Amino acid sequence: MREELLAILEKNSRIDFKELSILLGVEEQAVLKELEALEKEGIICGYHTLINWEKTSIEKVTALIEVKVTPQRGQGFDKIAERIYNYPEVKAVYLISGGYDLLVTLEEKTLKEIAGFVSDKLSTLDSVLSTATHFILKKYKDHGTIINKKSVDEREVITP
Amino acid sequence: MRNFLSEKVTSLKPSGIRKFFDIVSEMKDAISLGVGEPDFDTPWHIRDEGIYSLERGRTFYTSNAGLKDLRKEIANYIERTQKISYNPDSEILVTVGGSEAIDIGLRAVINPNDEVIIPQPSYVSYEPCAILADAKPVIINLKAENEFRLKPDELINAITPKTKVLILPYPNNPTGAIMEREDLEVIATIIKEKDILVMSDEIYSALTYKNSHVSIASIDGMKERTILINGFSKAYAMTGWRLGYACAPKEILSQMTKIHQFAIMCAPTTSQYAAISALKNGDSDVEVMRRAYNQRRRFLMNAFEEMGLECFEPYGAFYVFPCIKEFGMTSEEFATKLLMEEKVAVVPGTAFGECGEGYLRISYAYSLENLKIAIERLNRFIQKLRN
């Protein structure tokens, strides 16, 4: 049940217990227990909403920043990652294999703010060797969801 | 002027679905639960393979039997799902959908007045294809109390010295019924004893919700007397690609290939290349779709229970087949009234045989959101009827 439950929730976290129990073919109590366990084990880390901010009047700029760092003795990358992810404007931090070390997703209202963050806060950290900032121009697909997808049922209305 | 038409063809009953289709198409905001094909798009890697084959200029006929690589993949697929070995060189034919395989399979084995046993309710083309092949269709009326499975006594009663073929349509469209191994074993015993050929239409084999599908051809001594039909339409959401296949003993398959060669030449080349990718890399796509269907199936069964609508639990395909006998209307009356009053289109059970009277086929090849709206309307409709 666990995998199927997670697959449903990842697509629709607003679904209620009753419907989950129907779709999974198990008792509501069992769903409740499994959900509690998943939260407790830290497998479910939050219930978020996917928002297409472009359609609102609110200005937002997102940048992906590649960061090269010197890992610190005894703590590897964790310490420097923590220093970065504690900034609330940082939306995601990943340790990456390949040409650089950390990938940082940053969300701000303007380009200027992003530039400011990179030059004042990020580059000045002792262990940061270099950064490369990429701005997101358009989101086509996010979290498995195609943005602006028009779904029209093109099937014949009745077929054998 | 003379009447140029064939009596055999003009005497065929028009499809019961057609008439309903015409009414629904004229309605603007009707919600249809009447579709017999998946709502999913063909998985991208399959479409991509089709596109790539076009880019490389693979636009010619293939061999009559189909691309060798595709036949090999079909053999692998049947080996890994059913543990049956078919020789891709002589026992597998790629066809234009499962429906072509039904047609040419019957034509390859029927002599005039041979009898073909057709359990109903079932897919609309078995009976006309049998008639066009000059066979006499013998109908078995399956029963809801048996969950629309074929029972040995029903089969025995239908067999005569002229019986040549039994059509075995499981997992079933329109009922969603399945046949499990124990059911098939008793049927197989009778088939062998009476020396009959089975045409097993397993187009929905990937969509079962209890145990994995069992093919009758996997039962001892049955492979040599079975034409196994399957295809890509339902499992991989590839209806428009028109691609299916038949597996049969080489004596039968070579005759089928002869008809296919003269009538069709070969199945669409683009579709064949795409289908190789479906069989090689498509298992996880099928599982995702199967899961979604299963959730919708549970949703519908629960909704029927809540509204007190009688329905046996189906474990295959993507249909439920609720009983509407309590309302004292024919299936067609019920479906028409439901369409007019609540704008929900379902297919009357009678479109799949007379014994479908008193039932409706409801397809769950629709998103949950759609199903919820439709069920709400159906519920309102039947509560109104009950008052």
mmCIF file with all atom_site columns, N, CA and C in Angstrom, chain B residues 224-257:
data_model
loop_
_atom_site.group_PDB
_atom_site.id
_atom_site.type_symbol
_atom_site.label_atom_id
_atom_site.label_alt_id
_atom_site.label_comp_id
_atom_site.label_asym_id
_atom_site.label_entity_id
_atom_site.label_seq_id
_atom_site.pdbx_PDB_ins_code
_atom_site.Cartn_x
_atom_site.Cartn_y
_atom_site.Cartn_z
_atom_site.occupancy
_atom_site.B_iso_or_equiv
_atom_site.pdbx_formal_charge
_atom_site.auth_seq_id
_atom_site.auth_comp_id
_atom_site.auth_asym_id
_atom_site.auth_atom_id
_atom_site.pdbx_PDB_model_num
ATOM 1   N N  . GLU B 1 224 ? -1.653 -26.226 -28.814 1.00 0.00 ? 224 GLU B N  1
ATOM 2   C CA . GLU B 1 224 ? -1.861 -26.708 -30.187 1.00 0.00 ? 224 GLU B CA 1
ATOM 3   C C  . GLU B 1 224 ? -3.294 -26.530 -30.680 1.00 0.00 ? 224 GLU B C  1
ATOM 4   N N  . ARG B 1 225 ? -4.218 -26.166 -29.772 1.00 0.00 ? 225 ARG B N  1
ATOM 5   C CA . ARG B 1 225 ? -5.589 -25.943 -30.247 1.00 0.00 ? 225 ARG B CA 1
ATOM 6   C C  . ARG B 1 225 ? -6.099 -24.549 -29.831 1.00 0.00 ? 225 ARG B C  1
ATOM 7   N N  . THR B 1 226 ? -5.173 -23.589 -29.799 1.00 0.00 ? 226 THR B N  1
ATOM 8   C CA . THR B 1 226 ? -5.580 -22.220 -29.437 1.00 0.00 ? 226 THR B CA 1
ATOM 9   C C  . THR B 1 226 ? -5.021 -21.208 -30.436 1.00 0.00 ? 226 THR B C  1
ATOM 10  N N  . ILE B 1 227 ? -5.878 -20.288 -30.843 1.00 0.00 ? 227 ILE B N  1
ATOM 11  C CA . ILE B 1 227 ? -5.406 -19.076 -31.521 1.00 0.00 ? 227 ILE B CA 1
ATOM 12  C C  . ILE B 1 227 ? -5.443 -17.991 -30.452 1.00 0.00 ? 227 ILE B C  1
ATOM 13  N N  . LEU B 1 228 ? -4.271 -17.566 -30.039 1.00 0.00 ? 228 LEU B N  1
ATOM 14  C CA . LEU B 1 228 ? -4.194 -16.541 -28.998 1.00 0.00 ? 228 LEU B CA 1
ATOM 15  C C  . LEU B 1 228 ? -4.135 -15.176 -29.680 1.00 0.00 ? 228 LEU B C  1
ATOM 16  N N  . ILE B 1 229 ? -5.039 -14.291 -29.269 1.00 0.00 ? 229 ILE B N  1
ATOM 17  C CA . ILE B 1 229 ? -5.066 -12.956 -29.864 1.00 0.00 ? 229 ILE B CA 1
ATOM 18  C C  . ILE B 1 229 ? -4.775 -11.914 -28.788 1.00 0.00 ? 229 ILE B C  1
ATOM 19  N N  . ASN B 1 230 ? -3.889 -11.012 -29.102 1.00 0.00 ? 230 ASN B N  1
ATOM 20  C CA . ASN B 1 230 ? -3.601 -9.926  -28.182 1.00 0.00 ? 230 ASN B CA 1
ATOM 21  C C  . ASN B 1 230 ? -3.196 -8.707  -29.005 1.00 0.00 ? 230 ASN B C  1
ATOM 22  N N  . GLY B 1 231 ? -2.809 -7.635  -28.346 1.00 0.00 ? 231 GLY B N  1
ATOM 23  C CA . GLY B 1 231 ? -2.445 -6.442  -29.102 1.00 0.00 ? 231 GLY B CA 1
ATOM 24  C C  . GLY B 1 231 ? -1.967 -5.342  -28.187 1.00 0.00 ? 231 GLY B C  1
ATOM 25  N N  . PHE B 1 232 ? -1.776 -4.191  -28.769 1.00 0.00 ? 232 PHE B N  1
ATOM 26  C CA . PHE B 1 232 ? -1.144 -3.086  -28.043 1.00 0.00 ? 232 PHE B CA 1
ATOM 27  C C  . PHE B 1 232 ? -2.151 -2.027  -27.587 1.00 0.00 ? 232 PHE B C  1
ATOM 28  N N  . SER B 1 233 ? -3.365 -2.093  -28.133 1.00 0.00 ? 233 SER B N  1
ATOM 29  C CA . SER B 1 233 ? -4.336 -1.019  -27.921 1.00 0.00 ? 233 SER B CA 1
ATOM 30  C C  . SER B 1 233 ? -4.611 -0.726  -26.450 1.00 0.00 ? 233 SER B C  1
ATOM 31  N N  . LYS B 1 234 ? -4.967 -1.751  -25.706 1.00 0.00 ? 234 LYS B N  1
ATOM 32  C CA . LYS B 1 234 ? -5.448 -1.509  -24.344 1.00 0.00 ? 234 LYS B CA 1
ATOM 33  C C  . LYS B 1 234 ? -4.285 -1.397  -23.358 1.00 0.00 ? 234 LYS B C  1
ATOM 34  N N  . ALA B 1 235 ? -3.331 -2.300  -23.444 1.00 0.00 ? 235 ALA B N  1
ATOM 35  C CA . ALA B 1 235 ? -2.246 -2.309  -22.464 1.00 0.00 ? 235 ALA B CA 1
ATOM 36  C C  . ALA B 1 235 ? -1.392 -1.053  -22.567 1.00 0.00 ? 235 ALA B C  1
ATOM 37  N N  . TYR B 1 236 ? -1.079 -0.640  -23.782 1.00 0.00 ? 236 TYR B N  1
ATOM 38  C CA . TYR B 1 236 ? -0.157 0.479   -23.972 1.00 0.00 ? 236 TYR B CA 1
ATOM 39  C C  . TYR B 1 236 ? -0.858 1.745   -24.440 1.00 0.00 ? 236 TYR B C  1
ATOM 40  N N  . ALA B 1 237 ? -2.176 1.759   -24.371 1.00 0.00 ? 237 ALA B N  1
ATOM 41  C CA . ALA B 1 237 ? -2.947 2.916   -24.827 1.00 0.00 ? 237 ALA B CA 1
ATOM 42  C C  . ALA B 1 237 ? -2.562 3.287   -26.259 1.00 0.00 ? 237 ALA B C  1
ATOM 43  N N  . MET B 1 238 ? -2.682 2.321   -27.157 1.00 0.00 ? 238 MET B N  1
ATOM 44  C CA . MET B 1 238 ? -2.242 2.521   -28.552 1.00 0.00 ? 238 MET B CA 1
ATOM 45  C C  . MET B 1 238 ? -3.362 2.217   -29.550 1.00 0.00 ? 238 MET B C  1
ATOM 46  N N  . THR B 1 239 ? -4.593 2.534   -29.186 1.00 0.00 ? 239 THR B N  1
ATOM 47  C CA . THR B 1 239 ? -5.710 2.128   -30.061 1.00 0.00 ? 239 THR B CA 1
ATOM 48  C C  . THR B 1 239 ? -5.568 2.613   -31.504 1.00 0.00 ? 239 THR B C  1
ATOM 49  N N  . GLY B 1 240 ? -5.189 3.890   -31.652 1.00 0.00 ? 240 GLY B N  1
ATOM 50  C CA . GLY B 1 240 ? -5.132 4.450   -33.007 1.00 0.00 ? 240 GLY B CA 1
ATOM 51  C C  . GLY B 1 240 ? -3.977 3.937   -33.851 1.00 0.00 ? 240 GLY B C  1
ATOM 52  N N  . TRP B 1 241 ? -3.043 3.241   -33.228 1.00 0.00 ? 241 TRP B N  1
ATOM 53  C CA . TRP B 1 241 ? -1.907 2.705   -33.994 1.00 0.00 ? 241 TRP B CA 1
ATOM 54  C C  . TRP B 1 241 ? -2.308 1.458   -34.766 1.00 0.00 ? 241 TRP B C  1
ATOM 55  N N  . ARG B 1 242 ? -3.433 0.891   -34.402 1.00 0.00 ? 242 ARG B N  1
ATOM 56  C CA . ARG B 1 242 ? -3.974 -0.313  -35.046 1.00 0.00 ? 242 ARG B CA 1
ATOM 57  C C  . ARG B 1 242 ? -2.949 -1.446  -35.112 1.00 0.00 ? 242 ARG B C  1
ATOM 58  N N  . LEU B 1 243 ? -2.628 -1.987  -33.959 1.00 0.00 ? 243 LEU B N  1
ATOM 59  C CA . LEU B 1 243 ? -1.632 -3.055  -33.969 1.00 0.00 ? 243 LEU B CA 1
ATOM 60  C C  . LEU B 1 243 ? -1.991 -4.148  -32.966 1.00 0.00 ? 243 LEU B C  1
ATOM 61  N N  . GLY B 1 244 ? -2.071 -5.357  -33.498 1.00 0.00 ? 244 GLY B N  1
ATOM 62  C CA . GLY B 1 244 ? -2.342 -6.517  -32.649 1.00 0.00 ? 244 GLY B CA 1
ATOM 63  C C  . GLY B 1 244 ? -1.528 -7.692  -33.155 1.00 0.00 ? 244 GLY B C  1
ATOM 64  N N  . TYR B 1 245 ? -1.778 -8.850  -32.592 1.00 0.00 ? 245 TYR B N  1
ATOM 65  C CA . TYR B 1 245 ? -1.079 -10.033 -33.103 1.00 0.00 ? 245 TYR B CA 1
ATOM 66  C C  . TYR B 1 245 ? -1.844 -11.300 -32.767 1.00 0.00 ? 245 TYR B C  1
ATOM 67  N N  . ALA B 1 246 ? -1.519 -12.331 -33.520 1.00 0.00 ? 246 ALA B N  1
ATOM 68  C CA . ALA B 1 246 ? -2.085 -13.652 -33.265 1.00 0.00 ? 246 ALA B CA 1
ATOM 69  C C  . ALA B 1 246 ? -0.945 -14.630 -33.102 1.00 0.00 ? 246 ALA B C  1
ATOM 70  N N  . CYS B 1 247 ? -1.104 -15.566 -32.164 1.00 0.00 ? 247 CYS B N  1
ATOM 71  C CA . CYS B 1 247 ? -0.153 -16.657 -32.003 1.00 0.00 ? 247 CYS B CA 1
ATOM 72  C C  . CYS B 1 247 ? -0.937 -17.952 -32.157 1.00 0.00 ? 247 CYS B C  1
ATOM 73  N N  . ALA B 1 248 ? -0.447 -18.830 -32.987 1.00 0.00 ? 248 ALA B N  1
ATOM 74  C CA . ALA B 1 248 ? -1.194 -20.058 -33.236 1.00 0.00 ? 248 ALA B CA 1
ATOM 75  C C  . ALA B 1 248 ? -0.248 -21.126 -33.768 1.00 0.00 ? 248 ALA B C  1
ATOM 76  N N  . PRO B 1 249 ? -0.689 -22.390 -33.732 1.00 0.00 ? 249 PRO B N  1
ATOM 77  C CA . PRO B 1 249 ? 0.118  -23.448 -34.345 1.00 0.00 ? 249 PRO B CA 1
ATOM 78  C C  . PRO B 1 249 ? 0.413  -23.088 -35.791 1.00 0.00 ? 249 PRO B C  1
ATOM 79  N N  . LYS B 1 250 ? 1.576  -23.510 -36.294 1.00 0.00 ? 250 LYS B N  1
ATOM 80  C CA . LYS B 1 250 ? 2.012  -22.982 -37.590 1.00 0.00 ? 250 LYS B CA 1
ATOM 81  C C  . LYS B 1 250 ? 1.093  -23.355 -38.747 1.00 0.00 ? 250 LYS B C  1
ATOM 82  N N  . GLU B 1 251 ? 0.398  -24.499 -38.649 1.00 0.00 ? 251 GLU B N  1
ATOM 83  C CA . GLU B 1 251 ? -0.525 -24.880 -39.729 1.00 0.00 ? 251 GLU B CA 1
ATOM 84  C C  . GLU B 1 251 ? -1.642 -23.841 -39.862 1.00 0.00 ? 251 GLU B C  1
ATOM 85  N N  . ILE B 1 252 ? -2.150 -23.408 -38.710 1.00 0.00 ? 252 ILE B N  1
ATOM 86  C CA . ILE B 1 252 ? -3.222 -22.399 -38.737 1.00 0.00 ? 252 ILE B CA 1
ATOM 87  C C  . ILE B 1 252 ? -2.644 -21.031 -39.089 1.00 0.00 ? 252 ILE B C  1
ATOM 88  N N  . LEU B 1 253 ? -1.533 -20.702 -38.451 1.00 0.00 ? 253 LEU B N  1
ATOM 89  C CA . LEU B 1 253 ? -0.968 -19.367 -38.648 1.00 0.00 ? 253 LEU B CA 1
ATOM 90  C C  . LEU B 1 253 ? -0.573 -19.120 -40.105 1.00 0.00 ? 253 LEU B C  1
ATOM 91  N N  . SER B 1 254 ? -0.087 -20.163 -40.764 1.00 0.00 ? 254 SER B N  1
ATOM 92  C CA . SER B 1 254 ? 0.328  -19.942 -42.157 1.00 0.00 ? 254 SER B CA 1
ATOM 93  C C  . SER B 1 254 ? -0.882 -19.652 -43.048 1.00 0.00 ? 254 SER B C  1
ATOM 94  N N  . GLN B 1 255 ? -2.029 -20.253 -42.727 1.00 0.00 ? 255 GLN B N  1
ATOM 95  C CA . GLN B 1 255 ? -3.247 -19.948 -43.500 1.00 0.00 ? 255 GLN B CA 1
ATOM 96  C C  . GLN B 1 255 ? -3.736 -18.530 -43.189 1.00 0.00 ? 255 GLN B C  1
ATOM 97  N N  . MET B 1 256 ? -3.639 -18.148 -41.923 1.00 0.00 ? 256 MET B N  1
ATOM 98  C CA . MET B 1 256 ? -4.027 -16.782 -41.564 1.00 0.00 ? 256 MET B CA 1
ATOM 99  C C  . MET B 1 256 ? -3.126 -15.777 -42.280 1.00 0.00 ? 256 MET B C  1
ATOM 100 N N  . THR B 1 257 ? -1.844 -16.103 -42.326 1.00 0.00 ? 257 THR B N  1
ATOM 101 C CA . THR B 1 257 ? -0.887 -15.204 -42.976 1.00 0.00 ? 257 THR B CA 1
ATOM 102 C C  . THR B 1 257 ? -1.230 -15.046 -44.456 1.00 0.00 ? 257 THR B C  1
#
